[in-house]
Amino acid sequence: MKWLWIAVVLMAGFAHAAVYEWEDEAGRKQFSDEPPNNGLPYKRRNIITPPVHVVPATPVPKSRQSPAKARSTVHVIKKTPRSQGGARCKRYEAEIERIEKRMRNGYRGDEGSRLKRSRRYYSDKYYKECR
């Protein structure tokens, strides 16, 4: 991707364009990037674009970063051993399995959204309390 940008920037310095100018049957001046196809006399004007000046971005020093990004907060999740929440964890696993089985068997309408939301709810509870 880096080489593509370099090629585009270098080619921008060599950009040439041709503009064709002619008068139509009504006497109006017409301009186009292609010559007229009805045989009218035209003038070709070459336009040379100036090279593009590119300034590379400089990284922001760490001292100037926003406080939210500079500070990192660590969230500690209290993990319950499986032996302490055994019945509850088994219930969560069974509920997740039931929902996934229902999803595999198919559903109609907006029932899929409800099933996915339920699966997400029980999966979150399982991973927070049982892992």
PDB file of C-alpha atoms in Angstrom:
ATOM      1  CA  MET A   1       0.000   0.000   0.000  1.00  0.00           C
ATOM      2  CA  LYS A   2       2.898   2.327   0.779  1.00  0.00           C
ATOM      3  CA  TRP A   3       4.309   1.864  -2.740  1.00  0.00           C
ATOM      4  CA  LEU A   4       0.955   2.663  -4.282  1.00  0.00           C
ATOM      5  CA  TRP A   5       0.845   6.056  -2.553  1.00  0.00           C
ATOM      6  CA  ILE A   6       4.404   6.796  -3.603  1.00  0.00           C
ATOM      7  CA  ALA A   7       3.536   5.976  -7.225  1.00  0.00           C
ATOM      8  CA  VAL A   8       0.439   8.180  -7.118  1.00  0.00           C
ATOM      9  CA  VAL A   9       2.379  11.103  -5.674  1.00  0.00           C
ATOM     10  CA  LEU A  10       5.161  10.769  -8.229  1.00  0.00           C
ATOM     11  CA  MET A  11       2.752  10.467 -11.128  1.00  0.00           C
ATOM     12  CA  ALA A  12       0.816  13.524  -9.968  1.00  0.00           C
ATOM     13  CA  GLY A  13       3.847  15.641 -10.826  1.00  0.00           C
ATOM     14  CA  PHE A  14       3.681  14.481 -14.449  1.00  0.00           C
ATOM     15  CA  ALA A  15      -0.058  14.904 -14.982  1.00  0.00           C
ATOM     16  CA  HIS A  16      -1.016  16.392 -18.339  1.00  0.00           C
ATOM     17  CA  ALA A  17      -4.497  16.995 -19.608  1.00  0.00           C
ATOM     18  CA  ALA A  18      -5.904  17.983 -22.963  1.00  0.00           C
ATOM     19  CA  VAL A  19      -8.990  20.142 -23.287  1.00  0.00           C
ATOM     20  CA  TYR A  20     -10.765  20.529 -26.606  1.00  0.00           C
ATOM     21  CA  GLU A  21     -12.610  23.754 -27.427  1.00  0.00           C
ATOM     22  CA  TRP A  22     -15.047  24.305 -30.314  1.00  0.00           C
ATOM     23  CA  GLU A  23     -18.194  26.168 -31.277  1.00  0.00           C
ATOM     24  CA  ASP A  24     -21.378  24.201 -31.860  1.00  0.00           C
ATOM     25  CA  GLU A  25     -24.034  24.911 -34.513  1.00  0.00           C
ATOM     26  CA  ALA A  26     -25.772  27.434 -32.195  1.00  0.00           C
ATOM     27  CA  GLY A  27     -22.546  29.438 -31.741  1.00  0.00           C
ATOM     28  CA  ARG A  28     -21.938  28.370 -28.120  1.00  0.00           C
ATOM     29  CA  LYS A  29     -18.435  27.448 -26.989  1.00  0.00           C
ATOM     30  CA  GLN A  30     -18.092  23.841 -25.885  1.00  0.00           C
ATOM     31  CA  PHE A  31     -15.290  22.301 -23.807  1.00  0.00           C
ATOM     32  CA  SER A  32     -14.525  18.600 -23.382  1.00  0.00           C
ATOM     33  CA  ASP A  33     -11.718  16.148 -22.715  1.00  0.00           C
ATOM     34  CA  GLU A  34     -12.509  14.494 -26.075  1.00  0.00           C
ATOM     35  CA  PRO A  35     -12.622  16.129 -29.508  1.00  0.00           C
ATOM     36  CA  PRO A  36     -16.040  16.645 -31.121  1.00  0.00           C
ATOM     37  CA  ASN A  37     -17.178  13.656 -33.151  1.00  0.00           C
ATOM     38  CA  ASN A  38     -19.336  15.632 -35.593  1.00  0.00           C
ATOM     39  CA  GLY A  39     -16.408  17.015 -37.619  1.00  0.00           C
ATOM     40  CA  LEU A  40     -16.495  20.595 -36.313  1.00  0.00           C
ATOM     41  CA  PRO A  41     -13.163  22.451 -36.173  1.00  0.00           C
ATOM     42  CA  TYR A  42     -11.658  22.512 -32.686  1.00  0.00           C
ATOM     43  CA  LYS A  43      -8.635  23.771 -30.751  1.00  0.00           C
ATOM     44  CA  ARG A  44      -6.649  21.487 -28.499  1.00  0.00           C
ATOM     45  CA  ARG A  45      -5.286  23.092 -25.343  1.00  0.00           C
ATOM     46  CA  ASN A  46      -2.749  21.260 -23.188  1.00  0.00           C
ATOM     47  CA  ILE A  47      -2.973  21.842 -19.478  1.00  0.00           C
ATOM     48  CA  ILE A  48       0.041  21.013 -17.354  1.00  0.00           C
ATOM     49  CA  THR A  49      -0.714  20.638 -13.687  1.00  0.00           C
ATOM     50  CA  PRO A  50       1.902  21.685 -11.146  1.00  0.00           C
ATOM     51  CA  PRO A  51       3.531  18.969  -9.059  1.00  0.00           C
ATOM     52  CA  VAL A  52       1.872  18.082  -5.786  1.00  0.00           C
ATOM     53  CA  HIS A  53       3.749  19.003  -2.631  1.00  0.00           C
ATOM     54  CA  VAL A  54       3.355  16.309   0.025  1.00  0.00           C
ATOM     55  CA  VAL A  55       4.320  16.865   3.644  1.00  0.00           C
ATOM     56  CA  PRO A  56       4.636  13.686   5.716  1.00  0.00           C
ATOM     57  CA  ALA A  57       2.747  13.602   8.992  1.00  0.00           C
ATOM     58  CA  THR A  58       4.750  13.762  12.182  1.00  0.00           C
ATOM     59  CA  PRO A  59       3.796  11.574  15.133  1.00  0.00           C
ATOM     60  CA  VAL A  60       2.260  13.244  18.166  1.00  0.00           C
ATOM     61  CA  PRO A  61       4.541  13.160  21.209  1.00  0.00           C
ATOM     62  CA  LYS A  62       3.234  11.038  24.064  1.00  0.00           C
ATOM     63  CA  SER A  63       3.112  14.066  26.368  1.00  0.00           C
ATOM     64  CA  ARG A  64       0.536  15.725  24.071  1.00  0.00           C
ATOM     65  CA  GLN A  65      -1.835  12.770  23.805  1.00  0.00           C
ATOM     66  CA  SER A  66      -5.250  13.065  25.351  1.00  0.00           C
ATOM     67  CA  PRO A  67      -5.448  11.989  29.002  1.00  0.00           C
ATOM     68  CA  ALA A  68      -7.936   9.252  28.153  1.00  0.00           C
ATOM     69  CA  LYS A  69      -5.438   7.595  25.829  1.00  0.00           C
ATOM     70  CA  ALA A  70      -2.411   8.247  28.003  1.00  0.00           C
ATOM     71  CA  ARG A  71      -3.888   6.504  31.031  1.00  0.00           C
ATOM     72  CA  SER A  72      -4.766   2.888  30.780  1.00  0.00           C
ATOM     73  CA  THR A  73      -7.337   1.425  33.093  1.00  0.00           C
ATOM     74  CA  VAL A  74      -7.239  -2.201  34.032  1.00  0.00           C
ATOM     75  CA  HIS A  75     -10.495  -3.912  34.847  1.00  0.00           C
ATOM     76  CA  VAL A  76     -10.188  -6.911  37.088  1.00  0.00           C
ATOM     77  CA  ILE A  77     -12.932  -9.477  36.767  1.00  0.00           C
ATOM     78  CA  LYS A  78     -13.452 -11.580  39.843  1.00  0.00           C
ATOM     79  CA  LYS A  79     -13.398 -15.156  38.650  1.00  0.00           C
ATOM     80  CA  THR A  80     -15.447 -17.721  40.458  1.00  0.00           C
ATOM     81  CA  PRO A  81     -13.995 -21.203  40.506  1.00  0.00           C
ATOM     82  CA  ARG A  82     -16.135 -23.660  38.625  1.00  0.00           C
ATOM     83  CA  SER A  83     -16.594 -25.744  41.725  1.00  0.00           C
ATOM     84  CA  GLN A  84     -18.257 -22.822  43.528  1.00  0.00           C
ATOM     85  CA  GLY A  85     -20.647 -21.978  40.696  1.00  0.00           C
ATOM     86  CA  GLY A  86     -20.906 -25.477  39.270  1.00  0.00           C
ATOM     87  CA  ALA A  87     -24.687 -25.740  39.016  1.00  0.00           C
ATOM     88  CA  ARG A  88     -25.025 -22.205  37.717  1.00  0.00           C
ATOM     89  CA  CYS A  89     -22.267 -22.748  35.130  1.00  0.00           C
ATOM     90  CA  LYS A  90     -23.881 -25.988  33.959  1.00  0.00           C
ATOM     91  CA  ARG A  91     -27.194 -24.139  33.621  1.00  0.00           C
ATOM     92  CA  TYR A  92     -25.520 -21.449  31.495  1.00  0.00           C
ATOM     93  CA  GLU A  93     -23.867 -24.095  29.305  1.00  0.00           C
ATOM     94  CA  ALA A  94     -27.173 -25.934  28.862  1.00  0.00           C
ATOM     95  CA  GLU A  95     -29.002 -22.704  27.969  1.00  0.00           C
ATOM     96  CA  ILE A  96     -26.316 -21.732  25.427  1.00  0.00           C
ATOM     97  CA  GLU A  97     -26.489 -25.205  23.883  1.00  0.00           C
ATOM     98  CA  ARG A  98     -30.312 -25.049  23.726  1.00  0.00           C
ATOM     99  CA  ILE A  99     -30.216 -21.649  21.993  1.00  0.00           C
ATOM    100  CA  GLU A 100     -27.551 -22.765  19.506  1.00  0.00           C
ATOM    101  CA  LYS A 101     -29.534 -25.920  18.699  1.00  0.00           C
ATOM    102  CA  ARG A 102     -32.583 -23.769  18.036  1.00  0.00           C
ATOM    103  CA  MET A 103     -30.517 -21.507  15.780  1.00  0.00           C
ATOM    104  CA  ARG A 104     -29.176 -24.505  13.831  1.00  0.00           C
ATOM    105  CA  ASN A 105     -32.706 -25.835  13.307  1.00  0.00           C
ATOM    106  CA  GLY A 106     -33.787 -22.546  11.757  1.00  0.00           C
ATOM    107  CA  TYR A 107     -36.058 -19.728  12.756  1.00  0.00           C
ATOM    108  CA  ARG A 108     -38.230 -17.131  11.105  1.00  0.00           C
ATOM    109  CA  GLY A 109     -38.614 -13.395  11.239  1.00  0.00           C
ATOM    110  CA  ASP A 110     -36.984 -11.458  14.029  1.00  0.00           C
ATOM    111  CA  GLU A 111     -36.655 -14.559  16.217  1.00  0.00           C
ATOM    112  CA  GLY A 112     -33.010 -14.778  15.109  1.00  0.00           C
ATOM    113  CA  SER A 113     -32.203 -11.423  16.697  1.00  0.00           C
ATOM    114  CA  ARG A 114     -33.821 -12.521  19.946  1.00  0.00           C
ATOM    115  CA  LEU A 115     -31.917 -15.822  19.932  1.00  0.00           C
ATOM    116  CA  LYS A 116     -28.596 -14.090  19.242  1.00  0.00           C
ATOM    117  CA  ARG A 117     -29.251 -11.582  22.022  1.00  0.00           C
ATOM    118  CA  SER A 118     -30.058 -14.412  24.463  1.00  0.00           C
ATOM    119  CA  ARG A 119     -26.960 -16.350  23.446  1.00  0.00           C
ATOM    120  CA  ARG A 120     -24.809 -13.243  23.931  1.00  0.00           C
ATOM    121  CA  TYR A 121     -26.367 -12.659  27.372  1.00  0.00           C
ATOM    122  CA  TYR A 122     -25.708 -16.205  28.603  1.00  0.00           C
ATOM    123  CA  SER A 123     -22.246 -16.352  27.016  1.00  0.00           C
ATOM    124  CA  ASP A 124     -21.238 -13.134  28.770  1.00  0.00           C
ATOM    125  CA  LYS A 125     -22.527 -14.421  32.104  1.00  0.00           C
ATOM    126  CA  TYR A 126     -20.754 -17.743  31.574  1.00  0.00           C
ATOM    127  CA  TYR A 127     -17.393 -16.164  30.738  1.00  0.00           C
ATOM    128  CA  LYS A 128     -17.583 -13.630  33.563  1.00  0.00           C
ATOM    129  CA  GLU A 129     -18.663 -16.059  36.255  1.00  0.00           C
ATOM    130  CA  CYS A 130     -17.341 -19.436  35.204  1.00  0.00           C
ATOM    131  CA  ARG A 131     -13.988 -18.949  33.497  1.00  0.00           C
TER     132      ARG A 131
END
